[in-house]
Short mmCIF file of C-alpha atoms in Angstrom, two decimals:
data_model
loop_
_atom_site.label_atom_id
_atom_site.label_comp_id
_atom_site.label_asym_id
_atom_site.label_seq_id
_atom_site.Cartn_x
_atom_site.Cartn_y
_atom_site.Cartn_z
CA MET A 1 -1.83 -34.03 14.66
CA THR A 2 -0.53 -30.59 13.53
CA ASP A 3 2.95 -29.30 13.96
CA ALA A 4 1.49 -27.18 16.97
CA HIS A 5 0.26 -30.31 18.59
CA ASP A 6 3.77 -31.85 18.35
CA THR A 7 5.70 -28.83 19.57
CA ALA A 8 3.29 -27.98 22.43
CA ALA A 9 3.58 -31.61 23.72
CA ASP A 10 7.36 -31.32 23.81
CA THR A 11 7.81 -29.79 27.31
CA SER A 12 11.61 -30.00 26.97
CA LEU A 13 11.48 -26.89 24.84
CA ARG A 14 10.19 -24.70 27.75
CA THR A 15 11.90 -23.18 30.77
CA THR A 16 10.33 -23.67 34.13
CA GLY A 17 9.17 -20.02 34.03
CA GLY A 18 7.40 -20.55 30.71
CA ALA A 19 9.95 -18.55 28.78
CA PRO A 20 11.16 -19.54 25.22
CA PRO A 21 14.49 -21.47 25.22
CA ASP A 22 17.66 -20.28 23.65
CA ASP A 23 18.21 -21.16 20.00
CA ASP A 24 20.03 -24.30 20.99
CA GLY A 25 17.05 -25.46 23.05
CA SER A 26 18.63 -24.87 26.46
CA SER A 27 17.00 -22.76 29.18
CA ALA A 28 18.40 -19.45 30.35
CA THR A 29 19.06 -19.33 34.05
CA GLU A 30 20.64 -15.91 34.48
CA ALA A 31 19.08 -13.63 37.06
CA PRO A 32 16.76 -11.03 35.50
CA ILE A 33 18.16 -7.50 35.18
CA PRO A 34 16.15 -4.52 36.77
CA LEU A 35 15.11 -2.02 34.18
CA LEU A 36 15.36 1.23 35.97
CA GLU A 37 15.54 4.00 33.32
CA PRO A 38 14.26 4.48 29.72
CA ARG A 39 17.09 4.40 27.20
CA GLU A 40 16.70 8.09 26.26
CA GLY A 41 15.51 9.18 29.72
CA ILE A 42 11.97 10.27 30.66
CA PRO A 43 10.54 12.30 27.74
CA PRO A 44 8.59 15.49 28.38
CA VAL A 45 4.77 15.13 28.60
CA ILE A 46 3.22 16.39 25.34
CA ALA A 47 0.47 18.88 26.41
CA ASP A 48 0.06 21.33 23.52
CA GLU A 49 -0.79 21.19 19.87
CA ALA A 50 2.66 22.35 18.74
CA ALA A 51 4.55 19.59 20.58
CA LEU A 52 1.91 17.08 19.44
CA ALA A 53 2.55 17.99 15.78
CA GLU A 54 6.24 17.25 16.23
CA VAL A 55 5.39 13.92 17.78
CA ILE A 56 3.03 13.07 14.90
CA ALA A 57 5.75 13.88 12.35
CA ALA A 58 8.32 11.85 14.27
CA PHE A 59 6.24 8.79 14.60
CA ALA A 60 5.04 8.98 10.96
CA ALA A 61 8.73 8.96 9.92
CA GLY A 62 9.61 6.02 12.33
CA THR A 63 9.98 2.50 11.17
CA GLY A 64 8.59 -0.87 12.23
CA PRO A 65 5.78 -1.55 14.68
CA VAL A 66 4.73 1.05 17.36
CA ALA A 67 4.34 0.18 20.95
CA VAL A 68 1.17 1.67 22.47
CA ASP A 69 -0.10 1.88 25.99
CA ALA A 70 -2.61 3.97 27.92
CA GLU A 71 -3.13 4.71 31.64
CA ARG A 72 -6.59 5.14 33.07
CA ALA A 73 -7.83 6.25 36.48
CA SER A 74 -10.02 3.32 37.24
CA GLY A 75 -11.21 3.50 40.82
CA TYR A 76 -10.84 7.31 40.93
CA ARG A 77 -12.64 8.80 38.07
CA TYR A 78 -15.92 8.10 36.27
CA GLY A 79 -15.58 6.12 33.08
CA GLN A 80 -12.48 4.62 31.46
CA ARG A 81 -11.00 7.51 29.72
CA ALA A 82 -7.21 7.69 29.00
CA TYR A 83 -5.15 10.12 31.17
CA LEU A 84 -1.78 9.28 29.50
CA VAL A 85 -0.80 7.66 26.28
CA GLN A 86 2.64 6.21 25.77
CA LEU A 87 4.14 5.28 22.44
CA ARG A 88 7.54 4.01 21.23
CA ARG A 89 8.82 3.40 17.76
CA GLU A 90 12.19 2.79 16.10
CA GLY A 91 13.41 6.16 14.92
CA ALA A 92 10.99 8.17 16.98
CA GLY A 93 11.85 7.16 20.49
CA THR A 94 9.31 7.36 23.31
CA ALA A 95 6.46 9.81 23.59
CA LEU A 96 4.20 10.51 26.60
CA ILE A 97 1.08 12.41 25.58
CA ASP A 98 -1.56 14.06 27.93
CA PRO A 99 -4.83 13.31 26.25
CA ILE A 100 -6.67 15.70 28.56
CA ALA A 101 -4.61 18.64 27.27
CA CYS A 102 -4.65 17.13 23.73
CA PRO A 103 -8.02 15.40 23.54
CA ASP A 104 -8.03 14.76 19.80
CA LEU A 105 -5.30 12.35 18.68
CA SER A 106 -6.91 11.41 15.46
CA GLY A 107 -4.07 13.04 13.58
CA LEU A 108 -1.63 10.64 15.32
CA GLY A 109 -3.89 7.68 14.64
CA GLU A 110 -4.01 8.51 10.94
CA ALA A 111 -0.21 8.97 10.85
CA LEU A 112 0.11 5.46 12.18
CA SER A 113 -2.61 3.92 9.88
CA GLY A 114 -1.36 0.64 8.39
CA THR A 115 1.36 0.41 10.96
CA GLU A 116 1.22 -2.59 13.37
CA TRP A 117 0.46 -1.48 16.88
CA VAL A 118 1.84 -3.56 19.74
CA LEU A 119 -0.33 -3.64 22.85
CA HIS A 120 -0.42 -5.73 25.94
CA ALA A 121 -4.05 -6.83 26.66
CA ALA A 122 -5.34 -4.75 23.76
CA THR A 123 -9.04 -5.02 24.49
CA GLN A 124 -8.44 -3.16 27.80
CA ASP A 125 -6.98 -0.09 26.13
CA LEU A 126 -8.64 0.01 22.70
CA PRO A 127 -11.97 1.55 24.10
CA CYS A 128 -10.20 4.55 25.71
CA LEU A 129 -7.93 4.92 22.65
CA ARG A 130 -10.91 4.95 20.31
CA GLU A 131 -12.41 7.79 22.34
CA ILE A 132 -9.45 10.01 21.47
CA GLY A 133 -9.26 9.10 17.83
CA MET A 134 -6.67 6.30 17.87
CA VAL A 135 -7.88 3.10 16.14
CA PRO A 136 -5.40 0.52 14.85
CA THR A 137 -5.91 -1.27 11.54
CA ARG A 138 -3.24 -3.96 12.53
CA LEU A 139 -2.11 -5.00 15.99
CA PHE A 140 -0.11 -7.53 17.95
CA ASP A 141 -1.31 -8.33 21.44
CA THR A 142 1.57 -9.57 23.51
CA GLU A 143 -0.75 -10.80 26.35
CA LEU A 144 -2.80 -12.94 23.93
CA ALA A 145 0.29 -14.12 22.23
CA GLY A 146 1.56 -15.31 25.58
CA ARG A 147 -1.61 -17.17 26.23
CA LEU A 148 -1.57 -18.89 22.84
CA ALA A 149 2.16 -19.82 23.38
CA GLY A 150 1.30 -21.48 26.69
CA PHE A 151 2.96 -19.14 29.22
CA PRO A 152 1.68 -19.74 32.70
CA ARG A 153 1.91 -15.95 33.61
CA VAL A 154 0.92 -13.36 31.01
CA GLY A 155 1.03 -10.04 32.85
CA LEU A 156 3.42 -7.55 31.23
CA GLY A 157 5.91 -7.75 34.03
CA ALA A 158 6.04 -11.53 34.02
CA MET A 159 6.32 -11.76 30.24
CA VAL A 160 9.10 -9.23 30.10
CA GLU A 161 11.00 -11.09 32.80
CA ASN A 162 10.49 -14.53 31.46
CA VAL A 163 10.98 -13.70 27.79
CA LEU A 164 13.50 -10.99 27.76
CA GLY A 165 15.18 -11.26 31.14
CA TYR A 166 14.27 -7.84 32.58
CA VAL A 167 12.33 -6.75 35.58
CA LEU A 168 9.85 -3.89 35.24
CA GLU A 169 8.87 -1.84 38.30
CA LYS A 170 5.10 -2.13 38.64
CA GLY A 171 4.53 -0.10 41.72
CA HIS A 172 2.41 2.65 39.98
CA SER A 173 -0.10 0.48 38.07
CA ALA A 174 -3.02 1.46 40.28
CA VAL A 175 -2.34 5.11 40.96
CA ASP A 176 -4.69 8.03 40.13
CA TRP A 177 -3.45 8.88 36.69
CA SER A 178 -5.69 11.91 36.43
CA THR A 179 -3.28 13.69 38.92
CA ARG A 180 -1.69 16.76 37.42
CA PRO A 181 1.20 17.27 37.19
CA LEU A 182 2.11 13.57 37.02
CA PRO A 183 5.04 12.73 39.43
CA GLU A 184 8.35 11.82 37.84
CA PRO A 185 8.40 8.26 39.13
CA TRP A 186 4.99 7.64 37.50
CA LEU A 187 6.30 8.99 34.17
CA ARG A 188 9.32 6.78 34.41
CA TYR A 189 7.07 3.77 35.02
CA ALA A 190 4.83 4.76 32.08
CA ALA A 191 7.84 5.12 29.73
CA LEU A 192 9.28 1.80 30.76
CA ASP A 193 5.98 0.09 29.99
CA VAL A 194 6.54 0.67 26.21
CA GLU A 195 10.36 0.47 26.37
CA LEU A 196 10.66 -3.29 25.58
CA LEU A 197 7.16 -3.92 24.12
CA VAL A 198 8.42 -4.25 20.51
CA ASP A 199 11.28 -6.43 21.67
CA LEU A 200 8.66 -8.69 23.39
CA ARG A 201 6.53 -8.82 20.31
CA ASP A 202 9.46 -9.96 18.28
CA ALA A 203 10.40 -12.73 20.67
CA LEU A 204 6.86 -13.89 20.95
CA GLU A 205 6.43 -13.94 17.17
CA LYS A 206 9.48 -16.18 16.95
CA GLU A 207 8.10 -18.52 19.75
CA LEU A 208 4.65 -18.71 18.11
CA ASP A 209 6.22 -19.49 14.75
CA ARG A 210 8.36 -22.20 16.39
CA GLN A 211 5.24 -23.78 17.88
CA GLY A 212 3.23 -23.63 14.66
CA LYS A 213 0.79 -21.10 16.08
CA LEU A 214 1.75 -17.87 14.41
CA GLN A 215 -1.13 -17.96 11.86
CA TRP A 216 -3.58 -18.66 14.65
CA ALA A 217 -2.38 -15.55 16.55
CA ARG A 218 -2.64 -13.38 13.46
CA GLN A 219 -6.29 -14.42 13.04
CA GLU A 220 -6.88 -13.50 16.65
CA PHE A 221 -5.21 -10.10 16.35
CA ASP A 222 -7.14 -9.32 13.09
CA ALA A 223 -10.43 -10.21 14.94
CA ILE A 224 -9.54 -7.79 17.69
CA ALA A 225 -8.62 -5.05 15.27
CA SER A 226 -11.73 -5.44 13.16
CA ALA A 227 -14.22 -5.90 16.05
CA PRO A 228 -16.83 -3.08 16.29
CA PRO A 229 -17.15 -1.19 19.65
CA PRO A 230 -19.12 -3.23 22.14
CA GLU A 231 -22.82 -2.45 22.61
CA PRO A 232 -23.57 -0.68 25.87
CA ARG A 233 -24.48 -3.16 28.54
CA LYS A 234 -28.23 -3.48 29.16
CA GLU A 235 -29.44 -2.94 32.71
CA PRO A 236 -25.87 -2.64 34.17
CA TRP A 237 -27.28 -2.30 37.61
CA ARG A 238 -27.87 -6.06 37.56
CA ARG A 239 -24.04 -6.46 37.83
CA THR A 240 -23.94 -4.89 41.35
CA SER A 241 -21.74 -6.98 43.58
CA GLY A 242 -23.79 -9.04 45.98
CA MET A 243 -26.82 -8.96 43.65
CA HIS A 244 -27.36 -12.73 44.20
CA ARG A 245 -28.54 -12.02 47.67
CA VAL A 246 -31.42 -9.86 46.27
CA ARG A 247 -34.45 -12.10 45.62
CA ARG A 248 -37.64 -10.01 45.63
CA ARG A 249 -38.53 -7.71 42.69
CA ARG A 250 -39.19 -4.71 44.90
CA GLN A 251 -35.75 -5.13 46.46
CA MET A 252 -34.34 -5.31 43.00
CA ALA A 253 -36.06 -2.06 42.27
CA VAL A 254 -34.23 -0.48 45.18
CA VAL A 255 -30.93 -1.74 43.75
CA ARG A 256 -31.90 -0.16 40.39
CA GLU A 257 -32.87 3.22 41.83
CA LEU A 258 -29.89 3.48 44.12
CA TRP A 259 -27.55 2.42 41.26
CA LEU A 260 -28.95 4.90 38.77
CA THR A 261 -28.79 7.69 41.36
CA ARG A 262 -25.22 6.85 42.26
CA ASP A 263 -24.27 6.81 38.49
CA ARG A 264 -25.75 10.26 37.94
CA ILE A 265 -23.79 11.69 40.89
CA ALA A 266 -20.57 10.00 39.94
CA GLN A 267 -20.82 11.15 36.29
CA ARG A 268 -21.57 14.77 37.42
CA ARG A 269 -18.64 14.68 39.94
CA ASP A 270 -16.36 12.77 37.62
CA VAL A 271 -15.53 10.25 40.32
CA SER A 272 -15.67 6.47 40.44
CA PRO A 273 -19.16 5.30 41.43
CA GLY A 274 -17.68 3.21 44.27
CA LYS A 275 -16.47 6.40 45.88
CA VAL A 276 -19.99 7.73 46.03
CA LEU A 277 -21.66 4.65 47.39
CA SER A 278 -20.43 1.03 47.62
CA ASP A 279 -22.15 -1.89 46.06
CA ALA A 280 -22.37 -3.43 49.48
CA ALA A 281 -24.27 -0.42 50.85
CA ILE A 282 -26.73 -0.64 47.88
CA VAL A 283 -27.49 -4.28 48.53
CA GLU A 284 -27.80 -3.70 52.35
CA ALA A 285 -30.39 -0.99 51.62
CA ALA A 286 -32.27 -3.26 49.19
CA LEU A 287 -32.53 -6.11 51.70
CA ALA A 288 -33.61 -3.89 54.66
CA MET A 289 -35.93 -1.54 52.75
CA PRO A 290 -35.57 1.28 55.25
CA ALA A 291 -38.61 3.39 55.91
CA ASP A 292 -36.82 6.62 56.77
CA THR A 293 -33.43 8.21 56.93
CA ARG A 294 -32.92 7.16 60.54
CA ALA A 295 -33.28 3.52 59.55
CA LEU A 296 -31.09 4.06 56.52
CA ALA A 297 -28.30 5.63 58.62
CA ALA A 298 -28.23 2.52 60.76
CA LEU A 299 -27.18 0.36 57.83
CA ASN A 300 -23.51 -0.34 56.87
CA GLY A 301 -22.31 2.17 54.40
CA PHE A 302 -24.69 4.93 55.27
CA GLY A 303 -23.64 5.98 58.76
CA GLN A 304 -20.35 7.67 59.27
CA ARG A 305 -19.37 10.67 57.11
CA VAL A 306 -22.72 10.57 55.18
CA SER A 307 -24.40 13.99 55.49
CA ARG A 308 -28.10 14.56 56.15
CA ARG A 309 -28.53 15.75 52.56
CA GLN A 310 -26.86 12.60 51.08
CA LEU A 311 -29.05 10.39 53.42
CA GLU A 312 -32.08 12.17 52.06
CA GLN A 313 -31.15 11.56 48.40
CA TRP A 314 -30.49 7.85 49.06
CA GLN A 315 -33.77 7.53 50.94
CA ALA A 316 -35.55 9.27 48.12
CA ALA A 317 -34.30 6.59 45.83
CA VAL A 318 -35.52 3.77 48.16
CA ASP A 319 -38.97 5.55 48.42
CA ARG A 320 -39.26 5.69 44.61
CA ALA A 321 -38.74 1.94 44.44
CA ARG A 322 -41.24 1.29 47.26
CA ALA A 323 -43.85 3.43 45.43
CA LEU A 324 -43.58 1.65 42.08
CA SER A 325 -46.55 -0.37 40.83
CA GLU A 326 -46.14 -4.16 40.42
CA SER A 327 -46.05 -3.81 36.64
CA ARG A 328 -43.01 -1.41 36.80
CA LEU A 329 -40.89 -3.67 39.03
CA PRO A 330 -37.92 -5.36 37.36
CA GLN A 331 -38.15 -8.98 36.31
CA PRO A 332 -36.21 -11.59 38.36
CA GLY A 333 -33.66 -12.18 35.53
CA GLN A 334 -32.42 -10.61 32.44
CA PRO A 335 -33.87 -11.85 29.18
CA VAL A 336 -31.94 -14.96 28.10
CA THR A 337 -30.82 -14.93 24.47
CA GLY A 338 -28.65 -18.07 24.61
CA PRO A 339 -28.73 -21.40 26.33
CA PRO A 340 -29.80 -21.73 30.06
CA PRO A 341 -27.17 -21.97 32.68
CA PRO A 342 -25.43 -25.41 32.32
CA ARG A 343 -26.56 -26.44 35.79
CA ALA A 344 -30.16 -26.54 34.53
CA TRP A 345 -29.44 -28.67 31.46
CA ALA A 346 -29.83 -32.08 33.10
CA ASP A 347 -33.42 -31.25 33.92
CA LYS A 348 -34.40 -29.29 30.77
CA ASP A 349 -32.52 -31.48 28.11
CA PRO A 350 -30.53 -34.50 29.42
CA ALA A 351 -29.22 -35.18 25.90
CA ALA A 352 -27.90 -31.67 25.57
CA ALA A 353 -26.32 -32.03 29.03
CA ALA A 354 -24.60 -35.19 27.86
CA ARG A 355 -23.32 -33.43 24.71
CA LEU A 356 -21.86 -30.60 26.85
CA THR A 357 -20.16 -32.90 29.24
CA ALA A 358 -18.51 -34.89 26.27
CA ALA A 359 -17.65 -31.57 24.52
CA LYS A 360 -16.00 -30.03 27.57
CA ALA A 361 -13.85 -33.08 28.11
CA GLY A 362 -12.74 -33.12 24.47
CA VAL A 363 -11.88 -29.44 24.48
CA THR A 364 -10.05 -29.70 27.73
CA LYS A 365 -7.94 -32.60 26.44
CA LEU A 366 -7.11 -30.72 23.13
CA ALA A 367 -6.26 -27.47 25.02
CA GLU A 368 -3.82 -29.44 27.14
CA GLN A 369 -2.26 -30.96 24.20
CA LEU A 370 -1.85 -27.45 22.62
CA ASN A 371 -0.60 -25.99 25.94
CA MET A 372 -3.03 -23.12 25.90
CA PRO A 373 -6.03 -21.95 28.03
CA GLN A 374 -9.36 -23.63 27.01
CA GLU A 375 -11.03 -20.27 26.61
CA ASN A 376 -8.46 -19.29 23.97
CA LEU A 377 -8.89 -22.47 22.04
CA ILE A 378 -12.72 -21.84 21.93
CA THR A 379 -14.96 -19.84 24.10
CA PRO A 380 -17.12 -21.86 26.53
CA ASP A 381 -20.20 -19.85 25.31
CA THR A 382 -19.58 -21.13 21.78
CA VAL A 383 -19.34 -24.72 23.06
CA ARG A 384 -22.53 -24.35 25.00
CA ARG A 385 -24.51 -22.80 22.09
CA VAL A 386 -23.48 -25.54 19.67
CA CYS A 387 -24.28 -28.30 22.16
CA TRP A 388 -27.68 -26.79 23.16
CA GLU A 389 -28.81 -26.47 19.48
CA PRO A 390 -26.61 -28.74 17.34
CA PRO A 391 -27.05 -28.97 13.57
CA ALA A 392 -29.88 -31.12 12.53
CA VAL A 393 -27.44 -33.33 10.68
CA VAL A 394 -24.01 -33.50 12.25
CA THR A 395 -21.31 -33.39 9.61
CA ALA A 396 -17.96 -31.58 9.52
CA ASP A 397 -19.45 -28.85 7.31
CA SER A 398 -22.50 -28.34 9.49
CA VAL A 399 -20.51 -28.16 12.82
CA ALA A 400 -17.88 -25.82 11.12
CA ALA A 401 -20.71 -23.62 9.94
CA ALA A 402 -22.21 -23.60 13.49
CA LEU A 403 -18.88 -22.65 15.03
CA THR A 404 -18.34 -19.89 12.49
CA SER A 405 -21.75 -18.45 13.09
CA HIS A 406 -20.82 -17.92 16.70
CA GLY A 407 -17.66 -16.07 15.82
CA ALA A 408 -14.98 -18.77 15.94
CA ARG A 409 -11.86 -18.02 13.76
CA PRO A 410 -10.87 -20.44 11.06
CA TRP A 411 -8.04 -21.91 13.06
CA GLN A 412 -10.47 -22.63 15.93
CA VAL A 413 -12.99 -24.23 13.51
CA GLU A 414 -10.36 -26.49 12.09
CA LEU A 415 -9.18 -27.76 15.49
CA VAL A 416 -12.48 -27.90 17.32
CA THR A 417 -14.78 -29.32 14.73
CA PRO A 418 -13.57 -32.95 15.07
CA VAL A 419 -13.88 -32.67 18.90
CA LEU A 420 -17.43 -31.44 18.76
CA MET A 421 -18.48 -33.93 16.01
CA GLU A 422 -17.32 -36.71 18.30
CA ALA A 423 -19.13 -35.30 21.32
CA LEU A 424 -22.36 -34.77 19.39
CA ALA A 425 -22.20 -38.19 17.87
CA LYS A 426 -21.57 -39.92 21.23
CA SER A 427 -24.54 -38.20 22.91
CA GLY A 428 -26.83 -37.73 19.82
#
C-alpha cells in the first residue's frame, strides 16, 4: 500500500466539509467570510489594443502562477466563444479583457508561455481560450485537484469556502455574458472568480503532497495541457435530448433534418439553438411525422409565437426527410468503435461480462481506499476496453501496456494494473 493509500484511509485528517486540516491536524470551525470586493477594486474592462498592450507587459513582468478564467454565454449565443477573460498574477493584479473587442490574445498567451496557468475545470475553458490564441504549456486545475484529494464538493465556490474559508457570490454564473456594457455586479463577480484562485492552488498543492498524490495530479495536468483539440463530434444530431424515443429510421431522418436546419439558423443569428427550436419539439415532430403546417402547428413547441414562415421552414425539413429514399435514411445507431454496451455483454460474451464485474468491484474498492472518484482513478471506458479484449497472455507488463494504449497515465497504470490482473485471472 502506497503512502497515498495510508493517508486517504485516515479520515481523522479531514474536516466534515472535506477541507484540509490545520497544520496540527485539527479542523477549522470558524464561519466562512463573505468575499465582497476584489482587493484592488473592479478593474476597467480592457477593450482596445493600447490597453491590451499594457496588460500584456504587466502580466509578463508578474511573478508566479497566473489565475485564468473565461465567461461564455451558453444558452444565449451560438457556440462556446469567450465573452470575458479574467486573469490575476502577483505583481500584475487582476485584468478583465473583452475578447470581442480584442479577439486576438495570442500576444498575451505568448507572454505567459512557460508560466503555470491556474484554472478551475480547465477542460471547460480551454477550447474558448484556444480560439483567441491563449494556450497554456503548464497548468494546475483546482477542480481536478479537489477530486483527486477526495473533496466531496468541487465547485469553485465550495472549494474556496472549504479550503480557504471565504464565500464567493455565485449569482451571475448563468447570465448572458455577451451583454454590452457588462453591468458592474457581473464584473465584480468575474474579478472575484480569480481573486483567490492561486491561493486555492497553493493550498491544494500542499494537501495533495500531504496525501502522496501530488505527482499523480501533475501527470493529469500535463495530460490536459498536452491534449490536442477534440475532434468534431460525428452526427451531433444523434445527441438530441429524447432521442431514445425515436425508433424508426425515417423518424430519425426527421430529427436530422430539423436539427441541421435549426443549427444553420442558430449560427446565422448567433443565438443558442435551443432558443430557435427545442429538442423536445424536434422529437415531437419526428414521432408525429406531420403532413402539413396545420398538423405541425398542433404539436408542442410549434404553436404559439411561431410565425407562418417559420412553420413552413420546419415543415420543409420534415418533408425532405419524408421524401428520402430508404438508402439515404440514417442507420439505427452510430458506428461502434469500442465494446458493446455492458448490458449486452452477458449474452455476447459471458466471460467478458464476468471480467468486467470483477474489475469494476476491484476499481470501486481501490477508489474508496484512495478517497477519490472511480472515474478519476481510471475511466470506465478504459476498464471496459481492457475487459472486452484482454491481452492474450495476462501479465503485469501486458496489462500495463493495454492500459497505456488506452490513454491511462503512469500513476493510473501502476495502481490499476494489479486490480485488473486479478479480475482477468479470476474470470479468464
